[in-house]
PDB file of C-alpha atoms in Angstrom:
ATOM      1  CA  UNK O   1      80.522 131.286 116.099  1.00  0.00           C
ATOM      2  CA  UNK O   2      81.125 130.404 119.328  1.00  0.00           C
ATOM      3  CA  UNK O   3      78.156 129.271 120.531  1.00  0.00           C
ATOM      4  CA  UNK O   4      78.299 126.781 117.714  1.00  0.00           C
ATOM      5  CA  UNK O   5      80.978 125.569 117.932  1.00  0.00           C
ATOM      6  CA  UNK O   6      79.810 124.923 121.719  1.00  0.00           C
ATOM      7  CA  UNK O   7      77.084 122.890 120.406  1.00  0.00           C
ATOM      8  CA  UNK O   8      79.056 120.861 118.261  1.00  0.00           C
ATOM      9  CA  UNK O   9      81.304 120.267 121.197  1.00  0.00           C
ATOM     10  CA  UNK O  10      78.375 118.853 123.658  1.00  0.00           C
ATOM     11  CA  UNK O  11      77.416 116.231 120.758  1.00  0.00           C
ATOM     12  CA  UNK O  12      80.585 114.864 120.846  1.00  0.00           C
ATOM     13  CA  UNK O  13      80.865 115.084 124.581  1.00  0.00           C
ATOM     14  CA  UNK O  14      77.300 112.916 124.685  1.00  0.00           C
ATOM     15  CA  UNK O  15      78.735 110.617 122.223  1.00  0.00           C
ATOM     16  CA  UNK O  16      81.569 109.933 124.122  1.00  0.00           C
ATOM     17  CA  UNK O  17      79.720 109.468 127.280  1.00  0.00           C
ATOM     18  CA  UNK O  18      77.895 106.556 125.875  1.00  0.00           C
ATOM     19  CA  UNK O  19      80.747 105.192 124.447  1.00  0.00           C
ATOM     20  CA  UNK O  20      82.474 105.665 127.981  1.00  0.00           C
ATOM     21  CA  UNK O  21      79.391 104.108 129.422  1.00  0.00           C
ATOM     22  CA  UNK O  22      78.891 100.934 127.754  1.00  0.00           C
ATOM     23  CA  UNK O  23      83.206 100.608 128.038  1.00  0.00           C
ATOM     24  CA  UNK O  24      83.197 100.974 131.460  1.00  0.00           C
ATOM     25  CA  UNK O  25      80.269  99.147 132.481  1.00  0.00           C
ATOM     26  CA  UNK O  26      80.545  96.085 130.895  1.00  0.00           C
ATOM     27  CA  UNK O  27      80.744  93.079 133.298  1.00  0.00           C
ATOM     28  CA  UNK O  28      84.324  91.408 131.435  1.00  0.00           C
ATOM     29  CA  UNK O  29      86.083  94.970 131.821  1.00  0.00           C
ATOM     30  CA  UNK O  30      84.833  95.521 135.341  1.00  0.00           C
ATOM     31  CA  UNK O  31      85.705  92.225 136.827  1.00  0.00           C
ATOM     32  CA  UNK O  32      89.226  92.441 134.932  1.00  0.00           C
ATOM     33  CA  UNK O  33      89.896  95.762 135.219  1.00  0.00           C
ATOM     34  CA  UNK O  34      88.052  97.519 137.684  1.00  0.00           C
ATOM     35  CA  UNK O  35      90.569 100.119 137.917  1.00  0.00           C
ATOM     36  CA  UNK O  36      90.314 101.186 134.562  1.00  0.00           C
ATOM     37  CA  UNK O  37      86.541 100.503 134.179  1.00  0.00           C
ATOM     38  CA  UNK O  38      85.044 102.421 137.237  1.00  0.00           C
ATOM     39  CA  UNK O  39      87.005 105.299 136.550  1.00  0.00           C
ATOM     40  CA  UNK O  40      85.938 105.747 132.767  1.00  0.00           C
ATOM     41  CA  UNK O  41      82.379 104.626 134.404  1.00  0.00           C
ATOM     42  CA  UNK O  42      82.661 108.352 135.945  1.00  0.00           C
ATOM     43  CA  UNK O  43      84.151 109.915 133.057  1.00  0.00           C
ATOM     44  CA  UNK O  44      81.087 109.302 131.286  1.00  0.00           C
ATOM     45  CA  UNK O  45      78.565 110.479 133.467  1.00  0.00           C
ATOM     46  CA  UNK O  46      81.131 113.660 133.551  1.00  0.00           C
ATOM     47  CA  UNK O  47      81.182 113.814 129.924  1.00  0.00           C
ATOM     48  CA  UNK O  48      77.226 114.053 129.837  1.00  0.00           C
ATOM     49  CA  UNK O  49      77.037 116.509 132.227  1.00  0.00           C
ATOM     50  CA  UNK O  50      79.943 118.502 130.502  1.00  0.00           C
ATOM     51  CA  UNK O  51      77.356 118.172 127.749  1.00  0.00           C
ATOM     52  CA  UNK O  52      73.908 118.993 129.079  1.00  0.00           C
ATOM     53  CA  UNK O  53      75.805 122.167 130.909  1.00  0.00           C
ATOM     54  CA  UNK O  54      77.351 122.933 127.104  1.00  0.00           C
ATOM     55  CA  UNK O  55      74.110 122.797 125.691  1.00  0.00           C
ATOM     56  CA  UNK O  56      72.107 124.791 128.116  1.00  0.00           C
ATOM     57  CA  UNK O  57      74.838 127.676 127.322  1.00  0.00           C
ATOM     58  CA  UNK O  58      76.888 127.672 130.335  1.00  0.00           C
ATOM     59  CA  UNK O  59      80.345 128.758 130.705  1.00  0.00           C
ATOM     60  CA  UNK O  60      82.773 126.040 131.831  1.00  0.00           C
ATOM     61  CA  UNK O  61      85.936 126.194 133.097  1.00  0.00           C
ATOM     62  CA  UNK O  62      88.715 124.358 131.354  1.00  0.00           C
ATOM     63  CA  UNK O  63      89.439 122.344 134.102  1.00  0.00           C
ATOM     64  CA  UNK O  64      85.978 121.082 134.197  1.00  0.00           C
ATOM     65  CA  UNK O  65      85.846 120.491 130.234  1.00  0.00           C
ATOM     66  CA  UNK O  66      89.245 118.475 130.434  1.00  0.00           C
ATOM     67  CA  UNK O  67      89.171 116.350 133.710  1.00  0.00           C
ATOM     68  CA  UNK O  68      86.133 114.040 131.826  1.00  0.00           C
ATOM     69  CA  UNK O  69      86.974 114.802 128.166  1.00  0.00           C
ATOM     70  CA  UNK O  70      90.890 114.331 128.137  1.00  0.00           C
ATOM     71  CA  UNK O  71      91.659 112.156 131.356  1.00  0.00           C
ATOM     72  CA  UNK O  72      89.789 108.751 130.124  1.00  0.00           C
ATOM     73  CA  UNK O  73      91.807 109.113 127.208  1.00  0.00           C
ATOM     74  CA  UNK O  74      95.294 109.898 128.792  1.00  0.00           C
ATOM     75  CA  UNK O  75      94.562 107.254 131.413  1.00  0.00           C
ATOM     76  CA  UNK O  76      94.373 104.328 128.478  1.00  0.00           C
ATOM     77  CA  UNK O  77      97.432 105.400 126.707  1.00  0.00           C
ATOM     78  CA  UNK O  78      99.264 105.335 129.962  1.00  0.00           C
ATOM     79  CA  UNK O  79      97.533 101.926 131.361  1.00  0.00           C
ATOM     80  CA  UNK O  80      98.220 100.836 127.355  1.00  0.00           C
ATOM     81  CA  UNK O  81     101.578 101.799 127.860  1.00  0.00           C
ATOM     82  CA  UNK O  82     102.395 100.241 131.231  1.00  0.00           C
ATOM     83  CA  UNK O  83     100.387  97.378 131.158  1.00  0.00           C
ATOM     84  CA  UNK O  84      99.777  96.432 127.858  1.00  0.00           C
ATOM     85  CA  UNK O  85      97.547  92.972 128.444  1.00  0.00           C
ATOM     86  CA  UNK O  86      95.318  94.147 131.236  1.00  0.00           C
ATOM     87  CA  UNK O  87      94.184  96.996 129.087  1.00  0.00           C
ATOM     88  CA  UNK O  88      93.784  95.348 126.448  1.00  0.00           C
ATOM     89  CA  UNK O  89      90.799  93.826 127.604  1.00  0.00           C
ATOM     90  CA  UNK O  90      89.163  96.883 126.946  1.00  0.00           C
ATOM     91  CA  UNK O  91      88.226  96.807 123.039  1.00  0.00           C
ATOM     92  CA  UNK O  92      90.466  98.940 121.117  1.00  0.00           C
ATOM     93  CA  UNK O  93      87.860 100.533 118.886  1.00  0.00           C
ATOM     94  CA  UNK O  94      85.283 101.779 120.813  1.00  0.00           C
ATOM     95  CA  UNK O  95      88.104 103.315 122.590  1.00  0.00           C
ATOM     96  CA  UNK O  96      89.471 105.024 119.960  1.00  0.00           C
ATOM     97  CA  UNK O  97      85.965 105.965 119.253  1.00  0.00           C
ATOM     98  CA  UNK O  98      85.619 107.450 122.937  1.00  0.00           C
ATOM     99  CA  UNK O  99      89.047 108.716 122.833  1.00  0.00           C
ATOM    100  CA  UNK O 100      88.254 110.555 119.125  1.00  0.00           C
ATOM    101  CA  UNK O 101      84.712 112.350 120.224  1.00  0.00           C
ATOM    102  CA  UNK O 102      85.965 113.208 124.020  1.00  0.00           C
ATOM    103  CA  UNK O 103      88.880 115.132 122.200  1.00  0.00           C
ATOM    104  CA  UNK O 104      87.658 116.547 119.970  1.00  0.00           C
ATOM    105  CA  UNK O 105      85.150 117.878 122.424  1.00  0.00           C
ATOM    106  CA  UNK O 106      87.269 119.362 124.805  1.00  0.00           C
ATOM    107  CA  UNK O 107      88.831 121.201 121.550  1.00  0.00           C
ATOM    108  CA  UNK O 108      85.546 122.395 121.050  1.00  0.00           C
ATOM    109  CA  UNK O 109      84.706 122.950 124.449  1.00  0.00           C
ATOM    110  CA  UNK O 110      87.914 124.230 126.537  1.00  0.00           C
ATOM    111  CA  UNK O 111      88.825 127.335 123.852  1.00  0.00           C
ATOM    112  CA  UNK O 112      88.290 130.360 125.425  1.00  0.00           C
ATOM    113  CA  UNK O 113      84.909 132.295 124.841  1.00  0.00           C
ATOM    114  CA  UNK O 114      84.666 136.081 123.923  1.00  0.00           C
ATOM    115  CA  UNK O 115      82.904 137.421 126.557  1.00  0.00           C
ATOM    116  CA  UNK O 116      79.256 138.386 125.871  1.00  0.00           C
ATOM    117  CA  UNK O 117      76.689 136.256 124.727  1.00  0.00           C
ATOM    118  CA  UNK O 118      76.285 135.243 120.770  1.00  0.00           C
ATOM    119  CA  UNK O 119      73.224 133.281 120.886  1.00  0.00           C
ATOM    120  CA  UNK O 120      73.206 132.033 117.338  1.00  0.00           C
ATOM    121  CA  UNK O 121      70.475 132.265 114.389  1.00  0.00           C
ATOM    122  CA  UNK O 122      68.102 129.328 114.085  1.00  0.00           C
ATOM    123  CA  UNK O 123      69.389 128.127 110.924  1.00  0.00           C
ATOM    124  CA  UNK O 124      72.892 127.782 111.707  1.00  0.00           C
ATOM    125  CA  UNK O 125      72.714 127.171 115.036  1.00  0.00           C
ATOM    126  CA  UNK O 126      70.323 123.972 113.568  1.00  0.00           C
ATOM    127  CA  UNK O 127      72.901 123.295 110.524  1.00  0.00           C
ATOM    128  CA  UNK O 128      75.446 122.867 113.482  1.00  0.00           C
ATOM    129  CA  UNK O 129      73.759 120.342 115.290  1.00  0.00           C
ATOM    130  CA  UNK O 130      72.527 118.629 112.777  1.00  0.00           C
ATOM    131  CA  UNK O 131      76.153 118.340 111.045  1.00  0.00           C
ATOM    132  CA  UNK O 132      77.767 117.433 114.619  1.00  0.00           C
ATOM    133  CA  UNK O 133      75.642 114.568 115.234  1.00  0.00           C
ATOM    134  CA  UNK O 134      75.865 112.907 112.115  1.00  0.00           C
ATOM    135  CA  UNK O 135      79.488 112.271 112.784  1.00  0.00           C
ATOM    136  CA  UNK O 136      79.253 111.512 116.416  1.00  0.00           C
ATOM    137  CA  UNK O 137      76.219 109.286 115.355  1.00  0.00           C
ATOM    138  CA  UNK O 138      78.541 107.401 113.042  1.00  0.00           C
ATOM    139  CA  UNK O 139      81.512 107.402 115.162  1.00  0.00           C
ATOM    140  CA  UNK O 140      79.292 106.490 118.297  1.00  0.00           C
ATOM    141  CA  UNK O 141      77.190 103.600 116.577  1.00  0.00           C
ATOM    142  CA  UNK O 142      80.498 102.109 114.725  1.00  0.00           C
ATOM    143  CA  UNK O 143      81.959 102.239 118.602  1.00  0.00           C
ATOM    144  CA  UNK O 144      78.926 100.754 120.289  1.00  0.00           C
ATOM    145  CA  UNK O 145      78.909  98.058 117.704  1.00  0.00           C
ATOM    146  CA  UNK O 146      82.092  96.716 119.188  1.00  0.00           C
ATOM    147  CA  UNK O 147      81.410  96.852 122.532  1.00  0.00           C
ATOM    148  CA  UNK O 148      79.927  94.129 124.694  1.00  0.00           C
ATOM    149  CA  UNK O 149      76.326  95.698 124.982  1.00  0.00           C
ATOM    150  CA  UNK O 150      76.341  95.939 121.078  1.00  0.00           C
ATOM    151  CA  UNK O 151      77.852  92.059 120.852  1.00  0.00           C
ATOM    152  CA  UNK O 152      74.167  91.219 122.707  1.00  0.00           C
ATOM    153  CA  UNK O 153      71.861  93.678 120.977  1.00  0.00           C
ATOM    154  CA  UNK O 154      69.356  92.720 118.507  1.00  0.00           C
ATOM    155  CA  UNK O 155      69.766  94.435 114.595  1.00  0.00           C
ATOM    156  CA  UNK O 156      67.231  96.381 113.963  1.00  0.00           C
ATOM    157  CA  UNK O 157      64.567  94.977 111.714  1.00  0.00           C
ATOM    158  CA  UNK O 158      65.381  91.211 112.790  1.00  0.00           C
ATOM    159  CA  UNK O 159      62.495  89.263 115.119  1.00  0.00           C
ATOM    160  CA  UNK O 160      64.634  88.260 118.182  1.00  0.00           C
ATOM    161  CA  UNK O 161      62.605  84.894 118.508  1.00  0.00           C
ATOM    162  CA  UNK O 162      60.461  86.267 121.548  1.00  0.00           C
ATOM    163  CA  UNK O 163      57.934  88.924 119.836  1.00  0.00           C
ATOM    164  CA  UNK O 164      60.796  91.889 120.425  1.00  0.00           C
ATOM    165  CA  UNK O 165      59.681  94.823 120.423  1.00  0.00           C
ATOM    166  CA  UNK O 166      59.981  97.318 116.930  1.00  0.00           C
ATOM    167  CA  UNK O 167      60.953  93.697 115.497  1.00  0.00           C
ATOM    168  CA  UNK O 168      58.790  92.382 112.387  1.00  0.00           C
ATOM    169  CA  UNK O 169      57.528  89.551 112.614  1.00  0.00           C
ATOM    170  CA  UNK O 170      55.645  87.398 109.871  1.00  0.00           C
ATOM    171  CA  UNK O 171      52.613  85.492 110.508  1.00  0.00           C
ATOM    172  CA  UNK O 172      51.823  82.314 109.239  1.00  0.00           C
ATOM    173  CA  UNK O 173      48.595  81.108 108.114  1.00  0.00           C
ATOM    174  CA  UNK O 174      47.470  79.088 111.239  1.00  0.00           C
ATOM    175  CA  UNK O 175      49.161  81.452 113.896  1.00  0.00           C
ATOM    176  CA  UNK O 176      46.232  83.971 113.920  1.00  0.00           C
ATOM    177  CA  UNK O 177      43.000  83.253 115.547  1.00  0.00           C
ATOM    178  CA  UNK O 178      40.160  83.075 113.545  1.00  0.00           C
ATOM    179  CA  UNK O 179      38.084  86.587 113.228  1.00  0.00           C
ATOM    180  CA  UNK O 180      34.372  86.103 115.092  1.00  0.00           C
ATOM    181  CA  UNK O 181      32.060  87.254 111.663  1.00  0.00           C
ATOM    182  CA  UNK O 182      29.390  87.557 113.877  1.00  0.00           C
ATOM    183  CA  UNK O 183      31.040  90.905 115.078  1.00  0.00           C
ATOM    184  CA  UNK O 184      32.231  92.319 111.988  1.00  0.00           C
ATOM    185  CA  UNK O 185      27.930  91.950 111.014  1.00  0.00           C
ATOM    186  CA  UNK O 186      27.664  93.646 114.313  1.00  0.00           C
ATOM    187  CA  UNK O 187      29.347  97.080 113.891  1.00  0.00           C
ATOM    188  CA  UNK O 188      28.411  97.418 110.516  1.00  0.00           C
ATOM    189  CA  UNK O 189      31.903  95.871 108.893  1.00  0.00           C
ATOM    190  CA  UNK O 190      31.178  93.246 105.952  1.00  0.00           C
TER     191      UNK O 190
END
């Protein structure tokens, strides 16, 4: 049971690092709030390695599961607290979204471990990541949506205007160039 619940744990510890990420990063919240920015900058490349170590099995201190899981979030209460326009130019909902996965990933994460290893089955250890990351896939993409990055990305399925990439795009009669018939005869195709 443990090690599932360790797996479930590491989702939500990725999702909040990209959540973290694309917070942090963003140009508006680094030039007004570099403070606040750079620091949840590093909580997210914490949080992923908190989550690639969680994954591959190993043990982690508490310490090390709270100081990137627990501290972004403490650190934007307080800053919310203290000085309530500055951090406010950090969007409120893909922090909450952060603040949500990163906690409830250091729940998952920080409880102590029986000692001995349960490697799980296949099935449930499968059921458990499959279950995990459909929540931190719809808490993660909701938060993304609201952040600058997802302000500037293009929906899925819509032509961006300059032949995107996975984008459909509809040709007109006019915009293709002509087929040579002469080759089609050539290799045989009528």
């Amino acid at each position: 049971m443990a090690a599932l619940l360790r797996m479930a744990g590491a989702v939500a510890a990725l999702g909040a690092a990209l959540v973290a990420l694309a917070v942090g990063a963003a140009p508006s919240a680094l030039a007004a709030v570099p403070w606040l920015a750079l620091p949840l900058v590093a909580a997210g490349l914490g949080q992923g390695v908190v989550a690639v170590l969680a994954l591959r099995g190993r043990p982690l201190p508490a310490v090390a599961v709270l100081a990137p899981l627990a501290l972004p979030t403490v650190a934007w209460v307080a800053a919310l607290a203290a000085l309530p326009g500055a951090a406010a130019v950090l969007p409120l909902g893909p922090m909450l979204g952060e603040s949500a996965l990163a906690l409830a990933a250091a729940a998952l994460l920080a409880r102590p471990h029986p000692a001995g290893s349960d490697e799980p089955r296949a099935v449930p250890a499968l059921l458990s990541i499959a279950a995990s990351a459909t929540v931190v896939a719809a808490v993660a993409t909701a938060a993304l949506a609201g952040t600058e990055a997802g302000r500037y990305a293009v929906p899925h399925g819509e032509h961006d205007g300059h032949g995107g990439h996975g984008a459909v795009q509809q040709v007109h009669e006019g915009d293709a160039p002509a087929i040579d018939e002469s080759l089609l005869e050539h290799h045989g195709h009528h």
